[in-house]
PDB file of C-alpha atoms in Angstrom:
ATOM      1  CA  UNK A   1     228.115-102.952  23.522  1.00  0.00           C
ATOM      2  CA  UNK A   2     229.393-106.410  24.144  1.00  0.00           C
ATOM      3  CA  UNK A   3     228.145-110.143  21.823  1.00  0.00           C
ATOM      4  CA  UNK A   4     227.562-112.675  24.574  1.00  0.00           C
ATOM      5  CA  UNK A   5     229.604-115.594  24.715  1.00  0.00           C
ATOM      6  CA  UNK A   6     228.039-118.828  26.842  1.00  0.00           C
ATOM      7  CA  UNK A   7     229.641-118.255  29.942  1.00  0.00           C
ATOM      8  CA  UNK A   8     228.190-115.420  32.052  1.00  0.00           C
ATOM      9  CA  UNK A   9     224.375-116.827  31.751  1.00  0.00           C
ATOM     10  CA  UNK A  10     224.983-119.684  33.618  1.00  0.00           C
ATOM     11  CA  UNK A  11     223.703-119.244  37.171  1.00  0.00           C
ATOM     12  CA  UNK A  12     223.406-115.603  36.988  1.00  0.00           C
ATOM     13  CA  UNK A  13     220.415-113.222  38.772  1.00  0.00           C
ATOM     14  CA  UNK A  14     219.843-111.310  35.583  1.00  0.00           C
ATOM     15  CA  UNK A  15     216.740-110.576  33.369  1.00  0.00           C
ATOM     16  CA  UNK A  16     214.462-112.481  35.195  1.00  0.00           C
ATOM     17  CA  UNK A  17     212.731-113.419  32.030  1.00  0.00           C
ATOM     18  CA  UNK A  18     215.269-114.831  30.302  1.00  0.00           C
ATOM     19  CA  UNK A  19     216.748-116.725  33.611  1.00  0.00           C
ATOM     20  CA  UNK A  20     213.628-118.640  33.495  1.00  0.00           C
ATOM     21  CA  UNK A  21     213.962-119.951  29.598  1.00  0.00           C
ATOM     22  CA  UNK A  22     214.913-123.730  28.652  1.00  0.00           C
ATOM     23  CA  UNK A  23     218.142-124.215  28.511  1.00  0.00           C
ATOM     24  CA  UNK A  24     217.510-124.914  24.402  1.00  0.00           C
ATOM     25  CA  UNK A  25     215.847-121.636  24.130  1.00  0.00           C
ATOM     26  CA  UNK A  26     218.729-119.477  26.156  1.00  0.00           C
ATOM     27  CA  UNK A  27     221.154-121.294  23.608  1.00  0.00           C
ATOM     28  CA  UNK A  28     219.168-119.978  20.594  1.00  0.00           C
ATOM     29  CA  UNK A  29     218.263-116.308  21.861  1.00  0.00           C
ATOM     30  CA  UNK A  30     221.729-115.640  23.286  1.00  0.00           C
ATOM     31  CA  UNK A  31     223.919-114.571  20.177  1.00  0.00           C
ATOM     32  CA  UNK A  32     221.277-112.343  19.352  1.00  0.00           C
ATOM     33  CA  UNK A  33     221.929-110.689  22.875  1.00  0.00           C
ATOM     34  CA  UNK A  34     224.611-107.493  22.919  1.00  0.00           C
ATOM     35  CA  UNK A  35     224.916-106.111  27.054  1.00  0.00           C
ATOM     36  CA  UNK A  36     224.458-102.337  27.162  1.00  0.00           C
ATOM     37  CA  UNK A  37     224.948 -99.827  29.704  1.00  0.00           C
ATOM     38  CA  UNK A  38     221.674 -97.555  30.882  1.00  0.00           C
ATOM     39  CA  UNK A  39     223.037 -94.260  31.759  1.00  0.00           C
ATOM     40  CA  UNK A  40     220.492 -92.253  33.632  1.00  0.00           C
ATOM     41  CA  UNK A  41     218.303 -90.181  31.549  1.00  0.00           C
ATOM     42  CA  UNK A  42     219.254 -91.796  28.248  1.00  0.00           C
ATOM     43  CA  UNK A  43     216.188 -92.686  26.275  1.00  0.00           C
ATOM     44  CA  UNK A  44     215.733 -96.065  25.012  1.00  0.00           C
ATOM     45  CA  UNK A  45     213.578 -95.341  22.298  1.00  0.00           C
ATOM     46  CA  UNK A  46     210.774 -92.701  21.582  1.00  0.00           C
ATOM     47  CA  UNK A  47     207.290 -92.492  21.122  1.00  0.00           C
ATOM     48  CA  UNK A  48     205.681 -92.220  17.518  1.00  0.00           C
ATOM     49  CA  UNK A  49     208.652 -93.284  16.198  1.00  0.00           C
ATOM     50  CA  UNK A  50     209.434 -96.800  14.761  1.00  0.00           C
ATOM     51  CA  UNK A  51     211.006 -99.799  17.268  1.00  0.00           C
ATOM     52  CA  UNK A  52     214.029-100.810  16.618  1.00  0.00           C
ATOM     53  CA  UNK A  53     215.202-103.066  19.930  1.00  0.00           C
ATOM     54  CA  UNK A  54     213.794-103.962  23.039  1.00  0.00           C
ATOM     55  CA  UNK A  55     215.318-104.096  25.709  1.00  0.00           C
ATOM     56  CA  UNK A  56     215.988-106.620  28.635  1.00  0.00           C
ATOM     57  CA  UNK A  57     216.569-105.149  31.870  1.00  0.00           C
ATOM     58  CA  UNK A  58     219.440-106.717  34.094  1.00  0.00           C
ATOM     59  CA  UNK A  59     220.109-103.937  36.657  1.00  0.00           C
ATOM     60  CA  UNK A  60     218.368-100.702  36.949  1.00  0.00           C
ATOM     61  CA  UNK A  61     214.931 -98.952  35.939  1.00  0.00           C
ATOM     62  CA  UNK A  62     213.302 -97.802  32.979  1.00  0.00           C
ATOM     63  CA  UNK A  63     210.398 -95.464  32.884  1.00  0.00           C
ATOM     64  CA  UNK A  64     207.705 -95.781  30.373  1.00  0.00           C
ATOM     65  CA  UNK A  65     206.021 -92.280  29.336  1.00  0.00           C
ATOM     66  CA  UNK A  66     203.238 -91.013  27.719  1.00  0.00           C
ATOM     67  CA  UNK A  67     203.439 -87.805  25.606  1.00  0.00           C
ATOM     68  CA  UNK A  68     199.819 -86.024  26.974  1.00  0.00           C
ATOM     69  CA  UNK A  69     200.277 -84.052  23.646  1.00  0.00           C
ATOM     70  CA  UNK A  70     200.431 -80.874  25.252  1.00  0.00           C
ATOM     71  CA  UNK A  71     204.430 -81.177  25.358  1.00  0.00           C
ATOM     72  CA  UNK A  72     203.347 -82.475  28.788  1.00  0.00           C
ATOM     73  CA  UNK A  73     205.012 -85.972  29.958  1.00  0.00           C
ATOM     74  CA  UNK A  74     203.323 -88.581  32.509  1.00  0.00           C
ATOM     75  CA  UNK A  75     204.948 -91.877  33.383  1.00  0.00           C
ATOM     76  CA  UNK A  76     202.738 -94.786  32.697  1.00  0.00           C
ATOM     77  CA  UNK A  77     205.034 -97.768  33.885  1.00  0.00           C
ATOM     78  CA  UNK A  78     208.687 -98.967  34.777  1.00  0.00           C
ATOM     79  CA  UNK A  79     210.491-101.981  33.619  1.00  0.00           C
ATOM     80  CA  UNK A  80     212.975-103.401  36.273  1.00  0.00           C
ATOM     81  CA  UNK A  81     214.685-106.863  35.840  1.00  0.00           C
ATOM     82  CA  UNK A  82     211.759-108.762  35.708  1.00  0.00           C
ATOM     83  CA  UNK A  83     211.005-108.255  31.942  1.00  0.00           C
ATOM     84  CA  UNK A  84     211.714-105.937  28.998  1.00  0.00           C
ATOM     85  CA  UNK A  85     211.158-102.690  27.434  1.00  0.00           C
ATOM     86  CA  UNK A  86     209.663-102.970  24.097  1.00  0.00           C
ATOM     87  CA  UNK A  87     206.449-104.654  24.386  1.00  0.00           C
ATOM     88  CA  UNK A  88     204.567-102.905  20.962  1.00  0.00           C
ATOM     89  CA  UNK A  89     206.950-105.879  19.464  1.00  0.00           C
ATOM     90  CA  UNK A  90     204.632-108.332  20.571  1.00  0.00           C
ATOM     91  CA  UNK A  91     201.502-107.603  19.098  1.00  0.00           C
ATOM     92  CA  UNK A  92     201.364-106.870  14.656  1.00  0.00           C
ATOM     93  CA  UNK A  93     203.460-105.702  12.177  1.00  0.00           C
ATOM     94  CA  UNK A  94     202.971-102.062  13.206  1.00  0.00           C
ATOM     95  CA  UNK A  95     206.098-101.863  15.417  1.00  0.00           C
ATOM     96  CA  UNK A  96     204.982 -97.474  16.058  1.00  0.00           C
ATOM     97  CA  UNK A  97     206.374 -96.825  19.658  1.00  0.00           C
ATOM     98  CA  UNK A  98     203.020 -95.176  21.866  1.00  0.00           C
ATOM     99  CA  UNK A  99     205.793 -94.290  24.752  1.00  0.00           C
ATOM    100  CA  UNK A 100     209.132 -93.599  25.158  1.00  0.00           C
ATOM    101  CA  UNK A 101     211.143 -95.237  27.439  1.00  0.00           C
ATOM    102  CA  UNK A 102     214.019 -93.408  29.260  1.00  0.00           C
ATOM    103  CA  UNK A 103     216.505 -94.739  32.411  1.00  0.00           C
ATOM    104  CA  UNK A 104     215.118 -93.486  35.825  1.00  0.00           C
ATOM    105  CA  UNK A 105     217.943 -95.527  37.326  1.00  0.00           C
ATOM    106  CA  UNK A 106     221.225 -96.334  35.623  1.00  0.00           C
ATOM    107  CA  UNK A 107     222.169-100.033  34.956  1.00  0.00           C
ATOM    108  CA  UNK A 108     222.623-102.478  32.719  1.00  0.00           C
ATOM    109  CA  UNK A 109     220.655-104.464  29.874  1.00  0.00           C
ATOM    110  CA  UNK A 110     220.307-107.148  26.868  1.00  0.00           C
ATOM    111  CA  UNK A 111     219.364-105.422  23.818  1.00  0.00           C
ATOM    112  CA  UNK A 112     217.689-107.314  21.029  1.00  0.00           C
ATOM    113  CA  UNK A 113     216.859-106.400  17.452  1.00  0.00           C
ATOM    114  CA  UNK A 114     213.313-106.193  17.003  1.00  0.00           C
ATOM    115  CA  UNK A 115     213.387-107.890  13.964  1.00  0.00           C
ATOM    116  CA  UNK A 116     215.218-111.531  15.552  1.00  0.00           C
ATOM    117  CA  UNK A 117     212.743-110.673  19.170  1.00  0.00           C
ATOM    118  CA  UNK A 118     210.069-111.477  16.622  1.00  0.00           C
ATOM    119  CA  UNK A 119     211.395-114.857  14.986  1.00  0.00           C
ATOM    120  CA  UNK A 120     212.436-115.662  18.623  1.00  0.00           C
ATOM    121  CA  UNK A 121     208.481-115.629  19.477  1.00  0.00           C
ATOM    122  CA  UNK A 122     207.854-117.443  16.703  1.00  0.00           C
ATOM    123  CA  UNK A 123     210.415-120.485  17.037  1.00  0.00           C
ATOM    124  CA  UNK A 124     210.193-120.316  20.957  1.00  0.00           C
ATOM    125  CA  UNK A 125     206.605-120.669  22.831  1.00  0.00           C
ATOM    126  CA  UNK A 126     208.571-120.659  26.049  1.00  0.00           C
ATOM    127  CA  UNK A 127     209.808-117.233  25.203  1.00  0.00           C
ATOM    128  CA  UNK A 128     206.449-116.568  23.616  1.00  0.00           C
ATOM    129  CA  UNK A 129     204.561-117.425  26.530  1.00  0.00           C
ATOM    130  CA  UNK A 130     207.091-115.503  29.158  1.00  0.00           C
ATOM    131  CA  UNK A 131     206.878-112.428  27.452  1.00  0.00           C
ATOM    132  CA  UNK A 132     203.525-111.974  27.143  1.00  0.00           C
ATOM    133  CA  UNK A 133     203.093-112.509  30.421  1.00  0.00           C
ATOM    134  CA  UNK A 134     204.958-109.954  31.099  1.00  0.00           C
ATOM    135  CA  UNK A 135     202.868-107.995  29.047  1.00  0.00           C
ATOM    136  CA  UNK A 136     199.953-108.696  30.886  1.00  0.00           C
ATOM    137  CA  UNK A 137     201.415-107.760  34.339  1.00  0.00           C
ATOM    138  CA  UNK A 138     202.411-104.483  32.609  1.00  0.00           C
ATOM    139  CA  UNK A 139     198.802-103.821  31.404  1.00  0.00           C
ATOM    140  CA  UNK A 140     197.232-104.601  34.531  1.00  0.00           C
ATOM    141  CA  UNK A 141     199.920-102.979  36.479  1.00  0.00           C
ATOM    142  CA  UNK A 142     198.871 -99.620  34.148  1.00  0.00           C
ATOM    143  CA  UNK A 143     195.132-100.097  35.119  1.00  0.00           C
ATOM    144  CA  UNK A 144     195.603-100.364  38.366  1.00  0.00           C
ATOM    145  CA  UNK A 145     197.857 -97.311  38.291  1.00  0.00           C
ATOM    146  CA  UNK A 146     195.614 -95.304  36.131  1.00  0.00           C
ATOM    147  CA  UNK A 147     192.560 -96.186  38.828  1.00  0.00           C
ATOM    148  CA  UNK A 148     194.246 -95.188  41.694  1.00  0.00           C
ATOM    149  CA  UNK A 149     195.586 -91.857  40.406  1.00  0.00           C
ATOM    150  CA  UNK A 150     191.676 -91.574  39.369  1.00  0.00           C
ATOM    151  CA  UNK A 151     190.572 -91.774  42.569  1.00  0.00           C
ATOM    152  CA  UNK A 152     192.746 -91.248  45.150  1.00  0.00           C
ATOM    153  CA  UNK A 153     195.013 -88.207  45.830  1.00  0.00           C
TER     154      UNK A 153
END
């Protein structure tokens, strides 16, 4: 794991979410950015258990999975470089994981404390606004998937 200096965001095709912050934003979310490598298989964080950092995808893919609790295990979503892994961070003070999240495909991503992801929404309505937007493609992305596996074979 790697702090982020200025150079490197400049220009880059990276987290789409964060390419498309103002400038002032970037400058302010950046040191509280560390790159980290997704290995294939390696679990980002678990379900039922308490959220520590989301995470940014750059490069890669990361499944989300539900826990059927039958010790069964169905994916739900995927996070690829157009947003993050995490998004439980968004909504109250309850910060309890419903899925874990594990690397389908290996990569790379920004990995942010929960706790500054959460003063980040609150000082930053760009960032605000661009990650729950994300959120909301995720949810209706899950419908959608959750219809069509409901009626179709």
């Amino acid at each position: 794991m790697s702090s982020l200096s200025s150079t490197g965001f400049e220009n880059r095709q990276g987290n789409f979410l964060l390419d498309h912050l103002s400038a002032d934003s970037m400058d302010s979310v950046r040191p509280l950015l560390s790159r980290v490598t997704l290995v294939k298989s390696q679990v980002l964080f678990e379900d039922d258990r308490r959220l520590e950092y989301v995470f940014f995808v750059e490069s890669g893919l990361v499944m989300l999975i539900a826990n059927t609790g039958d010790n069964a295990r169905v994916q739900v979503n995927m996070v690829g470089r157009e947003g993050f892994a995490g998004t439980v961070s968004l909504f109250d003070d309850d910060l309890t994981s419903m899925h874990s999240a594990e690397v389908q495909i290996a990569g790379s991503a920004l990995r942010m404390a929960q706790v500054h992801f959460q003063e980040a929404l609150e000082r930053h309505a760009d960032f605000r606004l661009l990650c729950l937007r994300h959120t909301k493609a995720t949810v209706l992305q899950t419908s959608q998937l959750a219809a069509c596996s409901a009626r179709h074979s």
